[in-house]
């Protein structure tokens, strides 16, 4: 009988909305683990543009082709969610040095709270190293082109949602 553990990773975030940078990271991590749970934060202090359900639906659609990816959502402490789901890894992406300090703080706090869960950082693809959900929303709201930066169905939803808002009122994320 095999004693090998199922290796479950959690990739947490706001995903408001998912970008091709997130999808690049998911594609790199999924082959390395048995299951990758993409976890949408529900109780974000910032005002998200999309509801948790909408964000999850966009993620599900964009990751449908990756067999071992599951989309879920969480409230409260990330490490408690990870423990409930039996995860041993937290995945975070690093785009540039500017991400490092915030990510280090979170990783060390999470390690203090749950020493048995390791945070793993992966480098974003070079093509996406400048990309963030916040910038995508800003560019769309101002009428710019974001094709190639988000999946087409996400671009359509963004245009639908932000067309109704005055330019420059895109929420952060
Ligand atoms: O995509 P984001 O907004 O950078 O993701 C941030 C996220 C969701 C990873 C972070 O805010 C988080 O883990 N929130 C849950 C609350 C928590 O566990 N806080 C203590 C750990 S620092």
CSV table of N, CA and C and ligand atoms in Angstrom, one decimal:
chain,number,residue,atom,x,y,z
A,1,UNK,N,0.8,-1.2,0.0
A,1,UNK,CA,0.0,0.0,0.0
A,1,UNK,C,0.9,1.3,0.0
A,2,UNK,N,0.6,2.2,-0.9
A,2,UNK,CA,1.4,3.4,-1.0
A,2,UNK,C,1.0,4.3,0.2
A,3,UNK,N,2.1,5.0,0.8
A,3,UNK,CA,1.9,5.9,1.9
A,3,UNK,C,2.0,7.3,1.4
A,4,UNK,N,2.1,7.5,0.0
A,4,UNK,CA,2.3,8.8,-0.5
A,4,UNK,C,1.1,9.7,-0.3
A,5,UNK,N,1.4,10.9,0.1
A,5,UNK,CA,0.3,11.9,0.4
A,5,UNK,C,-0.1,12.6,-0.8
A,6,UNK,N,-1.4,12.9,-0.9
A,6,UNK,CA,-1.9,13.7,-2.0
A,6,UNK,C,-1.4,15.1,-1.8
A,7,UNK,N,-0.8,15.7,-2.8
A,7,UNK,CA,-0.2,17.0,-2.6
A,7,UNK,C,-1.2,18.0,-3.1
A,8,UNK,N,-1.8,18.8,-2.1
A,8,UNK,CA,-2.8,19.8,-2.5
A,8,UNK,C,-2.2,21.2,-2.3
A,9,UNK,N,-2.3,22.0,-3.3
A,9,UNK,CA,-1.9,23.4,-3.2
A,9,UNK,C,-3.1,24.4,-3.2
A,10,UNK,N,-3.0,25.5,-2.5
A,10,UNK,CA,-4.1,26.5,-2.6
A,10,UNK,C,-3.4,27.8,-3.2
A,11,UNK,N,-4.1,28.3,-4.2
A,11,UNK,CA,-3.7,29.5,-4.8
A,11,UNK,C,-4.7,30.6,-4.5
A,12,UNK,N,-4.4,31.4,-3.5
A,12,UNK,CA,-5.5,32.4,-3.0
A,12,UNK,C,-5.3,33.7,-3.7
A,13,UNK,N,-6.4,34.5,-3.8
A,13,UNK,CA,-6.3,35.8,-4.3
A,13,UNK,C,-7.7,36.4,-4.5
A,14,UNK,N,-7.7,37.7,-4.9
A,14,UNK,CA,-9.0,38.4,-5.1
A,14,UNK,C,-9.5,38.0,-6.5
A,15,UNK,N,-8.7,37.8,-7.5
A,15,UNK,CA,-9.1,37.4,-8.8
A,15,UNK,C,-10.3,38.3,-9.3
A,16,UNK,N,-10.1,39.6,-9.3
A,16,UNK,CA,-11.2,40.5,-9.6
A,16,UNK,C,-10.8,41.4,-10.8
A,17,UNK,N,-10.8,40.8,-12.0
A,17,UNK,CA,-11.0,39.4,-12.4
A,17,UNK,C,-9.7,38.7,-12.6
A,18,UNK,N,-9.9,37.4,-13.0
A,18,UNK,CA,-8.7,36.6,-13.4
A,18,UNK,C,-8.1,37.2,-14.6
A,19,UNK,N,-6.7,37.2,-14.6
A,19,UNK,CA,-6.0,37.7,-15.8
A,19,UNK,C,-5.2,36.5,-16.4
A,20,UNK,N,-4.6,36.8,-17.6
A,20,UNK,CA,-3.7,35.7,-18.2
A,20,UNK,C,-2.5,35.5,-17.3
A,21,UNK,N,-2.1,36.5,-16.5
A,21,UNK,CA,-1.0,36.3,-15.6
A,21,UNK,C,-1.3,35.2,-14.5
A,22,UNK,N,-2.5,35.3,-14.0
A,22,UNK,CA,-3.0,34.3,-13.0
A,22,UNK,C,-3.0,32.9,-13.7
A,23,UNK,N,-3.6,32.9,-14.9
A,23,UNK,CA,-3.7,31.6,-15.7
A,23,UNK,C,-2.4,31.0,-16.0
A,24,UNK,N,-1.4,31.9,-16.3
A,24,UNK,CA,0.0,31.4,-16.6
A,24,UNK,C,0.5,30.7,-15.3
A,25,UNK,N,0.3,31.3,-14.2
A,25,UNK,CA,0.8,30.7,-12.9
A,25,UNK,C,0.1,29.3,-12.6
A,26,UNK,N,-1.2,29.3,-12.9
A,26,UNK,CA,-2.0,28.1,-12.6
A,26,UNK,C,-1.5,27.0,-13.6
A,27,UNK,N,-1.2,27.3,-14.8
A,27,UNK,CA,-0.7,26.4,-15.8
A,27,UNK,C,0.7,25.8,-15.4
A,28,UNK,N,1.5,26.7,-14.7
A,28,UNK,CA,2.8,26.2,-14.3
A,28,UNK,C,2.8,25.4,-13.1
A,29,UNK,N,1.8,25.7,-12.2
A,29,UNK,CA,1.8,24.9,-10.9
A,29,UNK,C,1.0,23.6,-11.0
A,30,UNK,N,0.0,23.6,-11.8
A,30,UNK,CA,-0.9,22.4,-11.8
A,30,UNK,C,-0.2,21.1,-12.0
A,31,UNK,N,0.8,21.1,-13.0
A,31,UNK,CA,1.5,19.8,-13.2
A,31,UNK,C,2.4,19.3,-12.0
A,32,UNK,N,2.6,20.3,-11.1
A,32,UNK,CA,3.6,19.9,-10.0
A,32,UNK,C,2.8,19.4,-8.8
A,33,UNK,N,1.5,19.4,-8.8
A,33,UNK,CA,0.8,19.0,-7.6
A,33,UNK,C,-0.4,18.0,-8.0
A,34,UNK,N,-1.0,17.4,-7.0
A,34,UNK,CA,-2.1,16.5,-7.3
A,34,UNK,C,-3.4,17.3,-7.6
A,35,UNK,N,-3.6,18.3,-6.7
A,35,UNK,CA,-4.7,19.2,-6.9
A,35,UNK,C,-4.4,20.6,-6.6
A,36,UNK,N,-4.8,21.5,-7.4
A,36,UNK,CA,-4.6,22.9,-7.2
A,36,UNK,C,-6.0,23.6,-7.0
A,37,UNK,N,-6.1,24.1,-5.8
A,37,UNK,CA,-7.4,24.8,-5.5
A,37,UNK,C,-7.2,26.3,-5.6
A,38,UNK,N,-7.9,26.9,-6.5
A,38,UNK,CA,-7.8,28.4,-6.7
A,38,UNK,C,-8.9,28.9,-5.8
A,39,UNK,N,-8.5,29.7,-4.8
A,39,UNK,CA,-9.4,30.2,-3.8
A,39,UNK,C,-9.6,31.7,-3.8
A,40,UNK,N,-10.9,32.0,-4.1
A,40,UNK,CA,-11.3,33.4,-4.2
A,40,UNK,C,-11.6,34.0,-2.8
A,41,UNK,N,-11.0,35.1,-2.5
A,41,UNK,CA,-11.3,35.8,-1.2
A,41,UNK,C,-12.6,36.4,-1.3
A,42,UNK,N,-13.5,36.1,-0.3
A,42,UNK,CA,-14.8,36.6,-0.3
A,42,UNK,C,-14.9,38.0,0.4
A,43,UNK,N,-14.2,38.1,1.5
A,43,UNK,CA,-14.5,39.3,2.4
A,43,UNK,C,-13.5,40.4,2.2
A,44,UNK,N,-13.1,40.7,0.9
A,44,UNK,CA,-12.1,41.7,0.6
A,44,UNK,C,-12.6,43.1,1.2
A,45,UNK,N,-11.7,43.8,1.8
A,45,UNK,CA,-12.0,45.1,2.3
A,45,UNK,C,-12.3,46.0,1.1
A,46,UNK,N,-11.4,45.8,0.0
A,46,UNK,CA,-11.6,46.7,-1.1
A,46,UNK,C,-13.0,46.3,-1.8
A,47,UNK,N,-13.6,47.2,-2.5
A,47,UNK,CA,-14.8,47.0,-3.1
A,47,UNK,C,-14.6,46.3,-4.4
A,48,UNK,N,-14.9,45.0,-4.5
A,48,UNK,CA,-14.6,44.3,-5.8
A,48,UNK,C,-15.6,44.7,-6.9
A,49,UNK,N,-15.1,44.6,-8.1
A,49,UNK,CA,-16.0,44.9,-9.3
A,49,UNK,C,-17.0,43.7,-9.5
A,50,UNK,N,-16.5,42.5,-9.3
A,50,UNK,CA,-17.3,41.3,-9.5
A,50,UNK,C,-17.6,40.6,-8.2
A,51,UNK,N,-18.8,40.0,-8.1
A,51,UNK,CA,-19.1,39.2,-6.8
A,51,UNK,C,-18.2,38.0,-6.8
A,52,UNK,N,-18.1,37.3,-5.6
A,52,UNK,CA,-17.3,36.1,-5.5
A,52,UNK,C,-17.8,35.0,-6.5
A,53,UNK,N,-19.1,34.9,-6.7
A,53,UNK,CA,-19.7,33.9,-7.6
A,53,UNK,C,-19.3,34.2,-9.1
A,54,UNK,N,-19.3,35.5,-9.4
A,54,UNK,CA,-18.9,35.9,-10.8
A,54,UNK,C,-17.4,35.6,-11.0
A,55,UNK,N,-16.6,35.9,-10.0
A,55,UNK,CA,-15.2,35.7,-10.1
A,55,UNK,C,-14.9,34.2,-10.2
A,56,UNK,N,-15.6,33.4,-9.4
A,56,UNK,CA,-15.4,31.9,-9.5
A,56,UNK,C,-15.8,31.4,-10.8
A,57,UNK,N,-16.9,31.9,-11.4
A,57,UNK,CA,-17.4,31.4,-12.6
A,57,UNK,C,-16.4,31.7,-13.8
A,58,UNK,N,-15.8,32.9,-13.7
A,58,UNK,CA,-14.8,33.3,-14.8
A,58,UNK,C,-13.6,32.4,-14.6
A,59,UNK,N,-13.2,32.1,-13.4
A,59,UNK,CA,-12.0,31.2,-13.2
A,59,UNK,C,-12.3,29.8,-13.6
A,60,UNK,N,-13.6,29.3,-13.3
A,60,UNK,CA,-13.9,27.9,-13.7
A,60,UNK,C,-13.9,27.8,-15.3
A,61,UNK,N,-14.4,28.8,-15.9
A,61,UNK,CA,-14.5,28.8,-17.4
A,61,UNK,C,-13.0,28.8,-17.9
A,62,UNK,N,-12.2,29.6,-17.3
A,62,UNK,CA,-10.8,29.7,-17.9
A,62,UNK,C,-9.9,28.6,-17.5
A,63,UNK,N,-10.3,27.8,-16.5
A,63,UNK,CA,-9.4,26.7,-16.1
A,63,UNK,C,-10.0,25.3,-16.4
A,64,UNK,N,-11.1,25.3,-17.2
A,64,UNK,CA,-11.9,24.1,-17.5
A,64,UNK,C,-11.0,23.0,-18.1
A,65,UNK,N,-10.0,23.4,-18.8
A,65,UNK,CA,-9.1,22.4,-19.5
A,65,UNK,C,-8.1,21.8,-18.7
A,66,UNK,N,-7.9,22.3,-17.4
A,66,UNK,CA,-6.9,21.8,-16.5
A,66,UNK,C,-7.6,20.9,-15.5
A,67,UNK,N,-7.3,19.6,-15.7
A,67,UNK,CA,-8.1,18.6,-15.0
A,67,UNK,C,-8.0,18.7,-13.4
A,68,UNK,N,-6.8,19.0,-12.9
A,68,UNK,CA,-6.7,18.9,-11.5
A,68,UNK,C,-6.8,20.3,-10.8
A,69,UNK,N,-7.5,21.2,-11.5
A,69,UNK,CA,-7.7,22.5,-10.9
A,69,UNK,C,-9.2,22.6,-10.4
A,70,UNK,N,-9.3,23.1,-9.2
A,70,UNK,CA,-10.7,23.3,-8.6
A,70,UNK,C,-10.8,24.7,-8.2
A,71,UNK,N,-12.0,25.3,-8.3
A,71,UNK,CA,-12.2,26.7,-7.9
A,71,UNK,C,-13.1,26.7,-6.6
A,72,UNK,N,-12.7,27.4,-5.6
A,72,UNK,CA,-13.4,27.5,-4.4
A,72,UNK,C,-13.3,28.9,-3.9
A,73,UNK,N,-14.0,29.2,-2.7
A,73,UNK,CA,-13.9,30.6,-2.2
A,73,UNK,C,-13.7,30.4,-0.7
A,74,UNK,N,-13.2,31.5,0.0
A,74,UNK,CA,-13.0,31.4,1.4
A,74,UNK,C,-13.2,32.8,2.0
A,75,UNK,N,-13.5,32.7,3.3
A,75,UNK,CA,-13.6,33.9,4.2
A,75,UNK,C,-12.7,33.7,5.4
A,76,UNK,N,-12.2,34.7,6.0
A,76,UNK,CA,-11.4,34.5,7.2
A,76,UNK,C,-10.0,34.2,6.9
A,77,UNK,N,-9.3,33.5,7.8
A,77,UNK,CA,-7.9,33.2,7.6
A,77,UNK,C,-7.6,32.2,6.5
A,78,UNK,N,-6.7,32.5,5.7
A,78,UNK,CA,-6.3,31.7,4.5
A,78,UNK,C,-5.8,30.3,5.1
A,79,UNK,N,-5.0,30.3,6.1
A,79,UNK,CA,-4.4,29.1,6.6
A,79,UNK,C,-5.5,28.1,7.1
A,80,UNK,N,-6.5,28.7,7.7
A,80,UNK,CA,-7.6,27.8,8.2
A,80,UNK,C,-8.3,27.1,7.0
A,81,UNK,N,-8.5,27.9,6.0
A,81,UNK,CA,-9.1,27.3,4.8
A,81,UNK,C,-8.2,26.2,4.2
A,82,UNK,N,-6.9,26.5,4.1
A,82,UNK,CA,-6.0,25.6,3.6
A,82,UNK,C,-5.9,24.3,4.4
A,83,UNK,N,-6.0,24.5,5.8
A,83,UNK,CA,-6.0,23.3,6.6
A,83,UNK,C,-7.3,22.4,6.4
A,84,UNK,N,-8.4,23.1,6.3
A,84,UNK,CA,-9.7,22.4,6.1
A,84,UNK,C,-9.6,21.6,4.8
A,85,UNK,N,-8.9,22.2,3.8
A,85,UNK,CA,-8.9,21.5,2.5
A,85,UNK,C,-7.7,20.5,2.4
A,86,UNK,N,-7.0,20.4,3.5
A,86,UNK,CA,-5.8,19.4,3.5
A,86,UNK,C,-4.7,19.8,2.7
A,87,UNK,N,-4.5,21.1,2.5
A,87,UNK,CA,-3.4,21.6,1.6
A,87,UNK,C,-2.1,21.7,2.4
A,88,UNK,N,-1.0,21.4,1.7
A,88,UNK,CA,0.4,21.5,2.3
A,88,UNK,C,1.1,22.7,1.7
A,89,UNK,N,0.6,23.3,0.6
A,89,UNK,CA,1.3,24.4,-0.1
A,89,UNK,C,0.3,25.6,-0.3
A,90,UNK,N,0.9,26.8,-0.2
A,90,UNK,CA,0.2,28.0,-0.6
A,90,UNK,C,1.0,28.5,-1.8
A,91,UNK,N,0.3,28.8,-2.9
A,91,UNK,CA,1.0,29.3,-4.1
A,91,UNK,C,0.8,30.8,-4.2
A,92,UNK,N,1.9,31.6,-4.4
A,92,UNK,CA,1.7,33.0,-4.8
A,92,UNK,C,2.7,33.3,-5.9
A,93,UNK,N,2.2,34.3,-6.7
A,93,UNK,CA,3.1,34.7,-7.8
A,93,UNK,C,3.8,36.0,-7.5
A,94,UNK,N,5.0,36.1,-8.0
A,94,UNK,CA,5.9,37.3,-7.8
A,94,UNK,C,6.1,37.8,-9.2
A,95,UNK,N,5.7,39.1,-9.4
A,95,UNK,CA,5.9,39.7,-10.7
A,95,UNK,C,7.2,40.5,-10.7
A,96,UNK,N,7.4,41.3,-9.7
A,96,UNK,CA,8.6,42.2,-9.7
A,96,UNK,C,9.0,42.3,-8.2
A,97,UNK,N,10.2,42.9,-8.0
A,97,UNK,CA,10.7,43.1,-6.7
A,97,UNK,C,9.7,43.8,-5.8
A,98,UNK,N,8.9,44.7,-6.4
A,98,UNK,CA,7.9,45.5,-5.6
A,98,UNK,C,6.9,44.6,-4.9
A,99,UNK,N,6.6,43.4,-5.4
A,99,UNK,CA,5.7,42.4,-4.8
A,99,UNK,C,6.3,41.8,-3.6
A,100,UNK,N,7.6,41.8,-3.5
A,100,UNK,CA,8.3,40.9,-2.6
A,100,UNK,C,8.0,41.2,-1.1
A,101,UNK,N,8.0,42.5,-0.7
A,101,UNK,CA,7.9,42.8,0.7
A,101,UNK,C,6.5,42.4,1.2
A,102,UNK,N,5.5,42.7,0.5
A,102,UNK,CA,4.1,42.3,0.9
A,102,UNK,C,4.0,40.8,1.0
A,103,UNK,N,4.5,40.1,0.0
A,103,UNK,CA,4.4,38.7,-0.1
A,103,UNK,C,5.2,38.0,1.0
A,104,UNK,N,6.4,38.6,1.4
A,104,UNK,CA,7.2,38.1,2.5
A,104,UNK,C,6.5,38.2,3.8
A,105,UNK,N,5.9,39.4,4.0
A,105,UNK,CA,5.1,39.6,5.2
A,105,UNK,C,4.0,38.5,5.4
A,106,UNK,N,3.3,38.3,4.3
A,106,UNK,CA,2.1,37.4,4.3
A,106,UNK,C,2.7,36.0,4.5
A,107,UNK,N,3.7,35.6,3.8
A,107,UNK,CA,4.3,34.2,4.0
A,107,UNK,C,4.7,34.0,5.4
A,108,UNK,N,5.4,35.0,6.0
A,108,UNK,CA,5.9,34.8,7.3
A,108,UNK,C,4.8,34.7,8.4
A,109,UNK,N,3.8,35.6,8.2
A,109,UNK,CA,2.6,35.5,9.1
A,109,UNK,C,1.9,34.2,8.9
A,110,UNK,N,1.7,33.7,7.7
A,110,UNK,CA,1.1,32.4,7.5
A,110,UNK,C,1.9,31.3,8.1
A,111,UNK,N,3.2,31.4,8.0
A,111,UNK,CA,4.1,30.3,8.5
A,111,UNK,C,3.9,30.3,10.1
A,112,UNK,N,3.8,31.5,10.7
A,112,UNK,CA,3.7,31.6,12.1
A,112,UNK,C,2.3,30.9,12.5
A,113,UNK,N,1.3,31.2,11.7
A,113,UNK,CA,0.0,30.7,12.1
A,113,UNK,C,-0.1,29.2,11.8
A,114,UNK,N,0.6,28.7,10.7
A,114,UNK,CA,0.5,27.3,10.3
A,114,UNK,C,1.8,26.8,9.8
A,115,UNK,N,2.7,26.4,10.7
A,115,UNK,CA,4.1,26.1,10.3
A,115,UNK,C,4.1,24.9,9.4
A,116,UNK,N,3.1,24.1,9.4
A,116,UNK,CA,3.1,22.9,8.5
A,116,UNK,C,2.7,23.2,7.1
A,117,UNK,N,2.3,24.4,6.8
A,117,UNK,CA,2.0,24.8,5.4
A,117,UNK,C,3.0,25.7,4.8
A,118,UNK,N,3.6,25.3,3.7
A,118,UNK,CA,4.7,26.0,3.1
A,118,UNK,C,4.1,27.0,2.0
A,119,UNK,N,4.7,28.2,2.0
A,119,UNK,CA,4.3,29.1,0.9
A,119,UNK,C,5.4,28.9,-0.2
A,120,UNK,N,4.9,28.7,-1.5
A,120,UNK,CA,5.8,28.6,-2.6
A,120,UNK,C,5.5,29.8,-3.6
A,121,UNK,N,6.6,30.4,-4.0
A,121,UNK,CA,6.5,31.5,-4.9
A,121,UNK,C,6.9,31.1,-6.3
A,122,UNK,N,6.1,31.5,-7.3
A,122,UNK,CA,6.5,31.2,-8.6
A,122,UNK,C,6.6,32.5,-9.4
A,123,UNK,N,7.5,32.6,-10.3
A,123,UNK,CA,7.7,33.8,-11.1
A,123,UNK,C,6.6,33.9,-12.1
A,124,UNK,N,6.0,35.0,-12.3
A,124,UNK,CA,5.0,35.2,-13.4
A,124,UNK,C,5.8,35.2,-14.7
A,125,UNK,N,5.1,34.7,-15.8
A,125,UNK,CA,5.7,34.8,-17.1
A,125,UNK,C,6.1,36.2,-17.4
A,126,UNK,N,7.2,36.4,-18.1
A,126,UNK,CA,7.7,37.7,-18.4
A,126,UNK,C,6.7,38.6,-19.1
A,127,UNK,N,5.9,38.0,-20.0
A,127,UNK,CA,4.9,38.7,-20.7
A,127,UNK,C,3.8,39.3,-19.8
A,128,UNK,N,3.7,38.8,-18.6
A,128,UNK,CA,2.7,39.3,-17.7
A,128,UNK,C,3.2,40.0,-16.4
A,129,UNK,N,4.5,40.3,-16.5
A,129,UNK,CA,5.2,40.8,-15.2
A,129,UNK,C,4.6,42.2,-14.8
A,130,UNK,N,4.0,42.9,-15.7
A,130,UNK,CA,3.4,44.2,-15.5
A,130,UNK,C,1.9,44.2,-15.2
A,131,UNK,N,1.4,43.0,-15.3
A,131,UNK,CA,-0.1,42.9,-15.4
A,131,UNK,C,-0.7,42.7,-14.0
A,132,UNK,N,-1.8,43.5,-13.8
A,132,UNK,CA,-2.6,43.3,-12.6
A,132,UNK,C,-4.1,43.5,-12.9
A,133,UNK,N,-5.0,42.9,-12.1
A,133,UNK,CA,-6.4,43.1,-12.3
A,133,UNK,C,-6.8,44.6,-12.3
A,134,UNK,N,-6.1,45.3,-11.3
A,134,UNK,CA,-6.4,46.7,-11.2
A,134,UNK,C,-6.1,47.5,-12.4
A,135,UNK,N,-5.0,47.2,-13.1
A,135,UNK,CA,-4.6,48.0,-14.3
A,135,UNK,C,-5.5,47.6,-15.4
A,136,UNK,N,-5.9,46.3,-15.5
A,136,UNK,CA,-6.8,45.9,-16.6
A,136,UNK,C,-8.1,46.6,-16.5
A,137,UNK,N,-8.7,46.8,-15.3
A,137,UNK,CA,-9.9,47.5,-15.1
A,137,UNK,C,-9.8,48.9,-15.4
A,138,UNK,N,-8.7,49.5,-15.1
A,138,UNK,CA,-8.4,50.9,-15.4
A,138,UNK,C,-8.4,51.2,-16.9
A,139,UNK,N,-7.6,50.3,-17.6
A,139,UNK,CA,-7.5,50.5,-19.0
A,139,UNK,C,-8.8,50.3,-19.7
A,140,UNK,N,-9.6,49.3,-19.3
A,140,UNK,CA,-10.9,49.0,-20.0
A,140,UNK,C,-11.8,50.2,-19.7
A,141,UNK,N,-11.8,50.7,-18.5
A,141,UNK,CA,-12.7,51.8,-18.1
A,141,UNK,C,-12.4,53.1,-19.0
A,142,UNK,N,-11.1,53.2,-19.4
A,142,UNK,CA,-10.7,54.3,-20.1
A,142,UNK,C,-10.7,54.1,-21.6
A,143,UNK,N,-11.2,52.9,-22.0
A,143,UNK,CA,-11.4,52.6,-23.4
A,143,UNK,C,-10.2,52.0,-24.1
A,144,UNK,N,-9.2,51.5,-23.3
A,144,UNK,CA,-8.0,50.9,-23.9
A,144,UNK,C,-8.2,49.5,-24.3
A,145,UNK,N,-7.2,48.9,-24.9
A,145,UNK,CA,-7.2,47.5,-25.4
A,145,UNK,C,-6.5,46.6,-24.5
A,146,UNK,N,-7.2,45.6,-24.0
A,146,UNK,CA,-6.6,44.6,-23.1
A,146,UNK,C,-6.6,43.2,-23.7
A,147,UNK,N,-6.8,43.1,-25.0
A,147,UNK,CA,-6.8,41.8,-25.6
A,147,UNK,C,-5.5,41.1,-25.4
A,148,UNK,N,-5.5,39.8,-25.1
A,148,UNK,CA,-4.3,39.1,-24.8
A,148,UNK,C,-3.8,39.2,-23.3
A,149,UNK,N,-4.5,40.0,-22.6
A,149,UNK,CA,-4.2,40.1,-21.1
A,149,UNK,C,-5.2,39.4,-20.2
A,150,UNK,N,-6.4,39.3,-20.7
A,150,UNK,CA,-7.4,38.5,-20.0
A,150,UNK,C,-8.1,37.6,-21.0
A,151,UNK,N,-8.7,36.5,-20.6
A,151,UNK,CA,-9.5,35.6,-21.5
A,151,UNK,C,-10.6,36.4,-22.2
A,152,UNK,N,-10.9,36.1,-23.4
A,152,UNK,CA,-11.9,36.9,-24.2
A,152,UNK,C,-13.3,37.0,-23.4
A,153,UNK,N,-13.7,36.0,-22.7
A,153,UNK,CA,-15.0,36.0,-22.0
A,153,UNK,C,-14.9,37.0,-20.8
A,154,UNK,N,-13.7,37.1,-20.2
A,154,UNK,CA,-13.5,38.1,-19.1
A,154,UNK,C,-13.5,39.5,-19.7
A,155,UNK,N,-12.8,39.7,-20.8
A,155,UNK,CA,-12.8,41.0,-21.5
A,155,UNK,C,-14.3,41.5,-21.8
A,156,UNK,N,-15.1,40.5,-22.3
A,156,UNK,CA,-16.5,40.9,-22.6
A,156,UNK,C,-17.2,41.3,-21.3
A,157,UNK,N,-17.0,40.6,-20.2
A,157,UNK,CA,-17.7,40.9,-18.9
A,157,UNK,C,-17.2,42.2,-18.4
A,158,UNK,N,-15.9,42.5,-18.5
A,158,UNK,CA,-15.4,43.8,-18.1
A,158,UNK,C,-16.0,44.9,-18.9
A,159,UNK,N,-16.1,44.8,-20.2
A,159,UNK,CA,-16.6,45.8,-21.0
A,159,UNK,C,-18.1,46.1,-20.6
A,160,UNK,N,-18.8,45.0,-20.4
A,160,UNK,CA,-20.2,45.1,-20.0
A,160,UNK,C,-20.4,45.9,-18.7
A,161,UNK,N,-19.5,45.5,-17.7
A,161,UNK,CA,-19.7,46.1,-16.4
A,161,UNK,C,-19.2,47.5,-16.3
A,162,UNK,N,-18.0,47.7,-17.0
A,162,UNK,CA,-17.4,49.0,-16.9
A,162,UNK,C,-18.0,50.1,-17.8
A,163,UNK,N,-18.7,49.6,-18.9
A,163,UNK,CA,-19.3,50.5,-19.8
A,163,UNK,C,-20.4,51.3,-19.1
A,164,UNK,N,-20.9,50.7,-18.0
A,164,UNK,CA,-22.0,51.3,-17.3
A,164,UNK,C,-21.5,52.3,-16.3
A,165,UNK,N,-20.2,52.4,-16.0
A,165,UNK,CA,-19.6,53.2,-15.0
A,165,UNK,C,-18.9,54.4,-15.7
A,166,UNK,N,-18.9,55.6,-15.0
A,166,UNK,CA,-18.1,56.7,-15.6
A,166,UNK,C,-16.6,56.3,-15.6
A,167,UNK,N,-15.9,56.8,-16.7
A,167,UNK,CA,-14.5,56.4,-16.8
A,167,UNK,C,-13.7,56.8,-15.5
A,168,UNK,N,-12.7,56.0,-15.2
A,168,UNK,CA,-11.9,56.3,-14.0
A,168,UNK,C,-12.4,55.9,-12.7
A,169,UNK,N,-13.6,55.2,-12.7
A,169,UNK,CA,-14.2,54.7,-11.5
A,169,UNK,C,-14.0,53.2,-11.3
A,170,UNK,N,-13.0,52.6,-12.0
A,170,UNK,CA,-12.8,51.2,-11.8
A,170,UNK,C,-12.3,51.0,-10.4
A,171,UNK,N,-12.8,49.9,-9.7
A,171,UNK,CA,-12.3,49.6,-8.3
A,171,UNK,C,-11.0,48.9,-8.4
A,172,UNK,N,-10.3,49.0,-7.2
A,172,UNK,CA,-9.0,48.4,-7.1
A,172,UNK,C,-9.0,46.9,-7.1
A,173,UNK,N,-7.9,46.2,-7.3
A,173,UNK,CA,-7.9,44.7,-7.1
A,173,UNK,C,-6.8,44.0,-7.9
B,1,LIG,O1,-4.9,38.8,-4.9
B,1,LIG,P1,-4.6,39.5,-3.6
B,1,LIG,O2,-5.6,40.5,-3.3
B,1,LIG,O3,-3.2,40.0,-3.5
B,1,LIG,O4,-4.7,38.3,-2.5
B,1,LIG,C1,-4.5,38.6,-1.1
B,1,LIG,C2,-4.9,37.4,-0.3
B,1,LIG,C3,-6.3,36.9,-0.6
B,1,LIG,C4,-3.9,36.2,-0.5
B,1,LIG,C5,-4.8,37.8,1.2
B,1,LIG,O5,-5.5,39.0,1.4
B,1,LIG,C6,-5.3,36.8,2.2
B,1,LIG,O6,-4.7,35.7,2.4
B,1,LIG,N1,-6.4,37.1,2.9
B,1,LIG,C7,-7.0,36.2,3.9
B,1,LIG,C8,-6.9,36.8,5.3
B,1,LIG,C9,-5.6,36.2,6.0
B,1,LIG,O7,-5.4,35.0,6.1
B,1,LIG,N2,-4.8,37.1,6.5
B,1,LIG,C10,-3.6,36.8,7.3
B,1,LIG,C11,-2.5,36.3,6.5
B,1,LIG,S1,-1.4,37.5,6.1
